[in-house]
Short mmCIF file of C-alpha atoms in Angstrom, two decimals:
data_model
loop_
_atom_site.label_atom_id
_atom_site.label_comp_id
_atom_site.label_asym_id
_atom_site.label_seq_id
_atom_site.Cartn_x
_atom_site.Cartn_y
_atom_site.Cartn_z
CA MET R 1 89.54 58.98 77.96
CA GLU R 2 85.99 58.16 76.85
CA LEU R 3 83.60 56.84 79.47
CA SER R 4 82.60 53.90 77.24
CA CYS R 5 86.05 52.37 77.53
CA VAL R 6 85.52 51.68 81.23
CA GLN R 7 81.77 51.00 81.10
CA LEU R 8 80.97 53.82 83.51
CA VAL R 9 77.31 54.33 84.35
CA ASN R 10 75.55 57.53 85.26
CA ILE R 11 74.11 56.93 88.71
CA GLY R 12 72.50 60.27 89.55
CA LEU R 13 71.79 59.53 93.21
CA LEU R 14 75.36 58.39 93.85
CA ILE R 15 77.07 61.41 92.33
CA MET R 16 77.63 63.93 95.13
CA ASN R 17 78.25 67.62 95.04
CA ARG R 18 80.52 69.24 97.64
CA ALA R 19 77.72 70.13 100.08
CA THR R 20 76.20 66.64 100.05
CA PHE R 21 79.59 64.99 100.45
CA GLU R 22 80.53 67.16 103.44
CA LYS R 23 77.14 66.68 105.11
CA ARG R 24 77.25 62.91 104.69
CA PHE R 25 80.85 62.07 105.52
CA LEU R 26 82.55 65.16 107.01
CA ARG R 27 79.98 66.48 109.46
CA ILE R 28 82.08 66.06 112.63
CA THR R 29 85.29 67.19 110.97
CA LYS R 30 83.65 70.26 109.41
CA ILE R 31 81.93 71.35 112.63
CA PHE R 32 85.07 71.14 114.76
CA GLY R 33 87.27 72.41 111.94
CA LYS R 34 85.13 75.56 111.72
CA LEU R 35 85.08 76.00 115.49
CA SER R 36 88.89 75.87 115.57
CA GLY R 37 89.26 78.10 112.49
CA ILE R 38 91.11 75.61 110.27
CA TRP R 39 88.33 74.83 107.79
CA PRO R 40 89.01 76.25 104.30
CA ASP R 41 87.06 79.23 102.98
CA GLN R 42 86.17 80.63 106.39
CA ASN R 43 85.79 84.40 106.54
CA LYS R 44 87.59 86.85 108.80
CA VAL R 45 86.12 85.11 111.86
CA LYS R 46 88.89 82.51 111.56
CA PHE R 47 91.47 85.10 112.70
CA SER R 48 89.47 85.68 115.88
CA LEU R 49 89.31 81.92 116.44
CA TRP R 50 93.06 81.59 115.91
CA ALA R 51 93.71 84.37 118.41
CA MET R 52 91.38 82.81 120.98
CA VAL R 53 92.99 79.37 120.62
CA HIS R 54 96.59 80.51 120.89
CA ILE R 55 96.06 83.16 123.58
CA THR R 56 94.15 80.67 125.71
CA MET R 57 96.73 77.94 125.22
CA ALA R 58 99.66 80.29 125.83
CA SER R 59 98.14 81.41 129.13
CA PHE R 60 97.23 77.79 129.94
CA VAL R 61 100.82 76.60 129.52
CA PHE R 62 102.12 79.70 131.33
CA VAL R 63 100.19 79.02 134.55
CA GLN R 64 101.35 75.40 134.48
CA VAL R 65 104.98 76.49 134.21
CA ALA R 66 104.36 79.11 136.90
CA ARG R 67 103.28 76.42 139.34
CA ILE R 68 106.48 74.47 138.65
CA VAL R 69 108.56 77.60 139.29
CA HIS R 70 106.49 78.60 142.33
CA ILE R 71 106.66 75.23 144.13
CA GLY R 72 109.69 73.67 142.46
CA THR R 73 109.36 70.07 143.65
CA LEU R 74 109.88 67.00 141.49
CA LYS R 75 106.32 65.85 142.20
CA VAL R 76 104.91 69.08 140.81
CA VAL R 77 107.18 68.86 137.74
CA ILE R 78 105.81 65.38 136.99
CA GLU R 79 102.24 66.47 137.70
CA GLN R 80 102.35 69.45 135.35
CA SER R 81 104.56 68.13 132.54
CA SER R 82 102.00 65.87 130.87
CA ILE R 83 99.41 68.68 130.90
CA ILE R 84 101.95 71.12 129.45
CA GLY R 85 102.78 68.56 126.75
CA THR R 86 99.11 68.34 125.82
CA GLY R 87 98.94 72.11 125.39
CA ILE R 88 102.06 72.10 123.22
CA VAL R 89 100.72 69.27 121.05
CA MET R 90 97.50 71.21 120.58
CA VAL R 91 99.40 74.30 119.43
CA VAL R 92 101.46 72.14 117.04
CA LYS R 93 98.31 70.60 115.56
CA HIS R 94 96.52 73.90 115.16
CA GLY R 95 99.59 75.67 113.80
CA ASN R 96 100.20 72.90 111.27
CA TYR R 97 96.76 73.26 109.75
CA ILE R 98 97.06 77.05 109.67
CA LEU R 99 100.41 76.88 107.87
CA ASN R 100 99.17 74.17 105.50
CA ALA R 101 95.76 75.70 104.83
CA LYS R 102 96.27 75.65 101.04
CA LYS R 103 97.29 71.98 101.10
CA LEU R 104 94.26 71.08 103.21
CA LYS R 105 91.99 72.95 100.82
CA SER R 106 93.55 71.13 97.87
CA LEU R 107 93.04 67.75 99.58
CA LEU R 108 89.39 68.49 100.34
CA ASN R 109 88.85 69.68 96.76
CA ASP R 110 90.37 66.44 95.48
CA MET R 111 88.03 64.44 97.70
CA SER R 112 85.06 66.39 96.41
CA GLU R 113 86.12 65.81 92.80
CA ASP R 114 86.51 62.09 93.41
CA TRP R 115 82.92 61.91 94.63
CA ALA R 116 81.55 64.14 91.86
CA ILE R 117 82.55 61.89 88.95
CA ASP R 118 80.60 58.97 87.47
CA ARG R 119 81.65 55.60 88.83
CA LEU R 120 80.62 51.98 88.66
CA LYS R 121 78.28 50.90 91.45
CA GLU R 122 80.99 48.61 92.84
CA GLU R 123 83.45 51.49 93.01
CA VAL R 124 80.91 53.71 94.75
CA ALA R 125 80.32 50.93 97.28
CA ILE R 126 84.06 50.72 97.98
CA MET R 127 84.41 54.48 98.39
CA THR R 128 81.35 54.60 100.65
CA THR R 129 82.72 51.83 102.87
CA TYR R 130 85.94 53.72 103.53
CA ALA R 131 84.13 57.04 103.94
CA TYR R 132 81.89 55.53 106.61
CA ARG R 133 84.94 54.01 108.30
CA GLY R 134 86.45 57.50 108.49
CA THR R 135 83.19 58.83 109.94
CA THR R 136 83.09 56.01 112.51
CA LEU R 137 86.69 56.67 113.57
CA ALA R 138 85.89 60.37 113.92
CA MET R 139 82.87 59.63 116.11
CA PHE R 140 84.87 57.19 118.25
CA TYR R 141 87.61 59.80 118.72
CA LEU R 142 85.08 62.50 119.62
CA VAL R 143 83.35 60.35 122.23
CA ASN R 144 86.64 59.45 123.94
CA ALA R 145 87.80 63.08 123.95
CA CYS R 146 84.49 64.21 125.49
CA ILE R 147 84.63 61.52 128.18
CA CYS R 148 88.16 62.54 129.18
CA ALA R 149 87.19 66.24 129.19
CA PHE R 150 84.16 65.46 131.37
CA LEU R 151 86.30 63.58 133.89
CA PHE R 152 88.56 66.62 134.23
CA LEU R 153 85.70 69.11 134.47
CA GLN R 154 83.56 67.18 136.96
CA LEU R 155 86.30 66.65 139.54
CA PRO R 156 86.01 69.99 141.43
CA TRP R 157 82.23 69.81 141.62
CA THR R 158 82.16 66.14 142.62
CA VAL R 159 84.57 66.78 145.47
CA ARG R 160 82.54 69.75 146.69
CA LEU R 161 79.26 67.81 146.37
CA MET R 162 80.65 64.88 148.37
CA HIS R 163 81.88 67.33 150.99
CA MET R 164 78.40 68.88 151.29
CA ILE R 165 76.68 65.48 151.49
CA LYS R 166 78.90 64.36 154.35
CA SER R 167 78.08 67.63 156.22
CA HIS R 168 81.60 68.59 157.19
CA ASN R 169 82.00 71.62 159.42
CA THR R 170 85.00 72.81 157.39
CA SER R 171 84.76 75.09 154.36
CA LEU R 172 84.33 73.69 150.87
CA PRO R 173 87.59 72.33 149.36
CA MET R 174 89.28 74.41 146.65
CA VAL R 175 89.92 71.76 144.00
CA TYR R 176 90.70 72.72 140.41
CA ALA R 177 90.12 70.71 137.25
CA ILE R 178 93.80 71.28 136.42
CA PRO R 179 96.11 72.46 139.21
CA ALA R 180 98.21 75.52 138.37
CA TYR R 181 99.43 78.80 139.85
CA TYR R 182 96.88 81.49 138.98
CA PHE R 183 98.59 84.55 140.56
CA VAL R 184 95.75 85.35 142.98
CA GLU R 185 96.00 85.75 146.75
CA ASP R 186 92.42 84.78 147.58
CA ASP R 187 91.48 81.58 145.73
CA ARG R 188 87.93 81.66 147.09
CA LYS R 189 87.24 85.06 145.62
CA TYR R 190 88.27 84.02 142.11
CA TYR R 191 87.45 80.32 142.31
CA TYR R 192 84.51 80.31 139.89
CA TYR R 193 86.30 82.59 137.43
CA ILE R 194 89.26 80.21 137.40
CA GLN R 195 86.95 77.25 136.84
CA MET R 196 85.33 79.06 133.92
CA TYR R 197 88.77 79.71 132.44
CA LEU R 198 89.76 76.05 132.85
CA GLY R 199 86.48 74.95 131.29
CA LEU R 200 87.19 77.18 128.28
CA SER R 201 90.73 75.82 128.00
CA ILE R 202 89.59 72.19 128.06
CA TYR R 203 86.82 73.02 125.60
CA ILE R 204 89.37 74.52 123.17
CA VAL R 205 91.70 71.53 123.55
CA VAL R 206 88.88 69.12 122.67
CA ILE R 207 87.80 71.21 119.67
CA VAL R 208 91.30 71.48 118.20
CA PHE R 209 92.22 67.83 118.82
CA VAL R 210 88.98 66.54 117.30
CA GLY R 211 89.05 68.97 114.38
CA CYS R 212 92.66 68.23 113.42
CA ASP R 213 92.84 64.49 114.08
CA THR R 214 89.50 63.60 112.49
CA CYS R 215 90.53 65.58 109.41
CA TYR R 216 93.70 63.49 109.19
CA MET R 217 91.66 60.29 109.61
CA VAL R 218 89.09 61.00 106.92
CA LEU R 219 91.81 62.04 104.46
CA VAL R 220 93.68 58.78 105.01
CA GLN R 221 90.49 56.71 104.69
CA HIS R 222 89.72 58.42 101.39
CA ALA R 223 93.21 57.50 100.18
CA CYS R 224 92.54 53.88 101.20
CA GLY R 225 89.32 54.01 99.18
CA LEU R 226 91.19 55.26 96.11
CA LEU R 227 93.77 52.50 96.45
CA THR R 228 91.09 49.82 96.81
CA VAL R 229 89.21 51.16 93.78
CA ALA R 230 92.43 51.00 91.77
CA GLY R 231 92.91 47.38 92.85
CA TYR R 232 89.34 46.57 91.83
CA ARG R 233 89.95 48.05 88.38
CA PHE R 234 93.17 46.08 87.92
CA LYS R 235 91.49 42.84 88.89
CA ASN R 236 88.45 43.31 86.66
CA ALA R 237 90.02 45.04 83.65
CA ILE R 238 89.89 41.77 81.73
CA ASN R 239 87.12 39.87 83.51
CA ASP R 240 84.47 42.53 82.92
CA LEU R 241 85.12 42.68 79.19
CA PRO R 242 85.71 39.19 77.74
CA PHE R 243 87.16 38.73 74.30
CA ASN R 244 84.82 38.67 71.34
CA ALA R 245 85.93 36.07 68.84
CA ARG R 246 84.46 38.11 65.98
CA ASN R 247 86.57 41.17 66.77
CA PRO R 248 89.43 40.28 69.16
CA GLU R 249 91.59 43.23 68.13
CA LYS R 250 88.92 45.76 69.13
CA GLU R 251 88.35 44.02 72.46
CA ALA R 252 92.10 43.96 73.13
CA LYS R 253 92.24 47.73 72.62
CA GLU R 254 89.34 48.22 75.03
CA ILE R 255 91.08 46.10 77.67
CA TYR R 256 94.29 48.07 77.18
CA LYS R 257 92.40 51.35 77.67
CA LYS R 258 90.77 49.99 80.82
CA LEU R 259 94.15 49.01 82.20
CA CYS R 260 95.52 52.49 81.46
CA PHE R 261 92.53 53.90 83.32
CA SER R 262 93.37 51.62 86.27
CA ILE R 263 96.96 52.88 86.30
CA GLN R 264 95.72 56.48 86.29
CA GLY R 265 93.53 55.71 89.30
CA HIS R 266 96.52 54.19 91.09
CA GLN R 267 98.64 57.24 90.31
CA ARG R 268 95.91 59.56 91.60
CA ALA R 269 95.79 57.62 94.88
CA ILE R 270 99.58 57.87 95.23
CA MET R 271 99.50 61.61 94.52
CA PHE R 272 96.75 62.06 97.12
CA LEU R 273 98.87 60.18 99.67
CA THR R 274 101.88 62.33 98.82
CA LYS R 275 99.80 65.44 99.53
CA ILE R 276 98.65 64.02 102.88
CA GLU R 277 102.20 63.30 103.98
CA SER R 278 103.43 66.69 102.75
CA ALA R 279 100.81 68.42 104.93
CA HIS R 280 101.52 66.29 108.03
CA VAL R 281 105.14 65.11 107.87
CA ILE R 282 106.74 67.50 110.43
CA TYR R 283 103.57 67.72 112.50
CA LEU R 284 103.48 63.94 112.97
CA LEU R 285 107.13 63.82 114.01
CA LEU R 286 106.66 66.53 116.64
CA CYS R 287 103.49 64.88 117.92
CA MET R 288 105.15 61.49 118.22
CA GLY R 289 108.06 62.94 120.20
CA ILE R 290 105.86 64.88 122.62
CA ILE R 291 103.44 61.95 123.05
CA VAL R 292 106.31 59.66 124.06
CA LEU R 293 107.35 62.07 126.81
CA CYS R 294 103.78 62.70 127.98
CA LEU R 295 102.94 59.00 128.12
CA SER R 296 106.05 58.21 130.15
CA ILE R 297 105.41 61.04 132.61
CA THR R 298 101.71 60.19 132.99
CA MET R 299 102.58 56.56 133.77
CA VAL R 300 104.98 57.74 136.47
CA GLN R 301 102.33 60.08 137.85
CA ILE R 302 99.70 57.33 138.05
CA THR R 303 101.97 54.79 139.70
CA THR R 304 102.94 57.29 142.41
CA MET R 305 99.37 58.45 143.18
CA GLU R 306 96.97 57.17 145.79
CA ILE R 307 93.59 55.83 144.70
CA CYS R 308 91.32 58.85 144.54
CA LEU R 309 89.24 60.85 142.06
CA ASP R 310 92.42 62.38 140.64
CA PHE R 311 93.73 58.87 140.00
CA TYR R 312 90.79 57.94 137.76
CA LYS R 313 91.05 61.28 135.99
CA PHE R 314 94.65 60.66 135.01
CA VAL R 315 93.99 57.02 134.14
CA SER R 316 91.44 58.21 131.59
CA PHE R 317 93.99 60.79 130.41
CA LEU R 318 96.56 58.01 129.93
CA ILE R 319 94.06 55.91 127.97
CA LEU R 320 93.27 58.87 125.75
CA GLN R 321 96.98 59.38 125.06
CA PHE R 322 97.29 55.72 124.03
CA LEU R 323 94.27 56.13 121.75
CA HIS R 324 95.75 59.29 120.29
CA LEU R 325 99.00 57.49 119.47
CA PHE R 326 97.07 54.50 118.15
CA CYS R 327 94.94 56.65 115.84
CA LEU R 328 97.99 58.39 114.38
CA THR R 329 99.92 55.18 113.68
CA MET R 330 96.93 53.04 112.68
CA GLN R 331 96.24 55.28 109.69
CA GLY R 332 99.59 54.24 108.24
CA GLN R 333 98.67 50.58 108.72
CA PHE R 334 95.42 51.16 106.82
CA ILE R 335 97.48 52.50 103.90
CA ILE R 336 99.79 49.48 104.00
CA ASN R 337 96.84 47.07 103.98
CA SER R 338 95.22 48.85 101.02
CA SER R 339 98.51 48.86 99.11
CA ASP R 340 98.90 45.12 99.70
CA MET R 341 95.40 44.60 98.32
CA ILE R 342 96.47 46.24 95.05
CA TYR R 343 99.35 43.80 94.68
CA ASN R 344 97.03 40.85 95.31
CA ALA R 345 94.39 42.23 92.94
CA ILE R 346 96.92 42.56 90.09
CA TYR R 347 98.24 39.08 90.72
CA GLU R 348 94.72 37.58 90.76
CA ALA R 349 93.67 39.29 87.51
CA SER R 350 93.36 37.22 84.32
CA TRP R 351 96.40 38.90 82.82
CA TYR R 352 97.43 35.66 81.14
CA ASN R 353 94.44 36.01 78.79
CA ALA R 354 95.61 39.41 77.53
CA ASN R 355 97.92 40.20 74.64
CA PRO R 356 101.65 40.85 75.30
CA LYS R 357 101.20 44.64 75.24
CA THR R 358 98.62 44.49 78.04
CA GLN R 359 100.64 41.94 79.99
CA ALA R 360 103.60 44.32 79.95
CA LEU R 361 101.43 46.98 81.63
CA TYR R 362 100.38 44.48 84.28
CA ILE R 363 104.03 43.70 84.96
CA LEU R 364 104.86 47.39 85.35
CA ALA R 365 101.87 47.91 87.65
CA LEU R 366 102.87 44.87 89.72
CA ARG R 367 106.41 46.19 90.00
CA ARG R 368 105.13 49.59 91.12
CA SER R 369 102.95 48.00 93.80
CA LEU R 370 106.05 46.37 95.32
CA THR R 371 107.23 49.82 96.44
CA PRO R 372 104.06 51.33 97.94
CA ARG R 373 103.76 54.80 99.39
CA TYR R 374 103.91 54.89 103.20
CA LEU R 375 102.89 57.49 105.73
CA THR R 376 105.84 58.61 107.84
CA ALA R 377 106.56 60.97 110.71
CA GLY R 378 109.21 63.36 109.46
CA GLY R 379 110.38 60.79 106.94
CA LEU R 380 112.03 58.94 109.83
CA ILE R 381 109.30 56.82 111.42
CA GLU R 382 107.06 54.67 109.25
CA LEU R 383 103.57 54.74 110.72
CA ASN R 384 102.12 51.27 111.24
CA MET R 385 101.27 48.90 114.05
CA ARG R 386 104.88 47.82 114.38
CA SER R 387 105.98 51.40 115.03
CA PHE R 388 103.10 51.71 117.51
CA SER R 389 104.45 48.78 119.51
CA GLU R 390 107.99 50.17 119.30
CA VAL R 391 106.84 53.56 120.60
CA ILE R 392 105.00 51.88 123.49
CA LYS R 393 108.19 49.97 124.35
CA LEU R 394 110.11 53.26 124.27
CA CYS R 395 107.56 54.88 126.58
CA VAL R 396 107.87 52.00 129.05
CA SER R 397 111.66 52.32 128.93
CA TYR R 398 111.48 56.05 129.70
CA TYR R 399 108.93 55.32 132.43
CA THR R 400 111.31 52.82 134.03
CA VAL R 401 114.14 55.37 134.02
CA LEU R 402 111.96 58.14 135.44
CA ARG R 403 110.42 55.85 138.05
CA SER R 404 113.84 54.74 139.29
CA THR R 405 114.96 58.34 139.76
#
């Protein structure tokens, strides 16, 4: 289709190549994606990163299970289960992006292509708004993950520092960031080595969570931008190009071409959403199931603890789990809101001023917008704020059952 039919302008400063686009909107995602080995086009170093992530997490989960077997009390089972669940979720996230590396590369290529084409200034403004929203969400997620990691890491040293300040005659307490059974007879001999290992494990968890979840967020926000741009085109297909009384037939053809271009933009957004769901459908279902169990267990753990430094550590852990669940489900709500905007944009367009052929296209587009594309977890759970509230209710129900037993 010729550019003149949609009045596209060549705005050199607003047309981005791949490097500029990634530097401006994907900085956090790219950094953590490369550190975790899931970023496309990485060299052989990615295999070393994969090995480090999965060996560390396998050993991390193993020592947690070993403590449950070694002590065998219900309190220890509750204490370790939420941490084990976090390790399993991390492996699921990382494994999903390894298995779907080609799909992720295709999605990032599509994003780059969308930013490399000529667009109207208004469309660029829309795309930029959603891109910055994705960047803001990524930064917010990173900050919360770092705060939670810091609270875990500082606990052993804070306890030892407080012990030294109070000048106790007893030896320094052997507190670990994450309690587990480390298969050593003399904890004092290997204490600092164990703390280094735990620091590495927490560091890897943060890297993988931030790399995977921020990638999911920015992809969804780009899809929202495509949907909003399509709605803008539908609404202004007639308004931007009024009829010319001297040549109404020519103007009608131009409007028809613009509307076809709008439909193509809508189809591209739907295809992009389909790719996102295809790359995350099973992963989201597994994450939702594990998060429900972890949330319920963490709530039981907090309500049975005394007020101490450990208590605040696990409170922050619980908050981070809520935020994790919120971020996963909220992306689906963003898609629903953008899809509703397309319906409203079509309805508000001056379709009644068009010829019957163009009006028929508007009717078809309106009908298509009544059945929008949703993000789902395994095709079973529609991701939106309603499902978020239902999952929270389910967690509270499980918590009540576990607490009573």
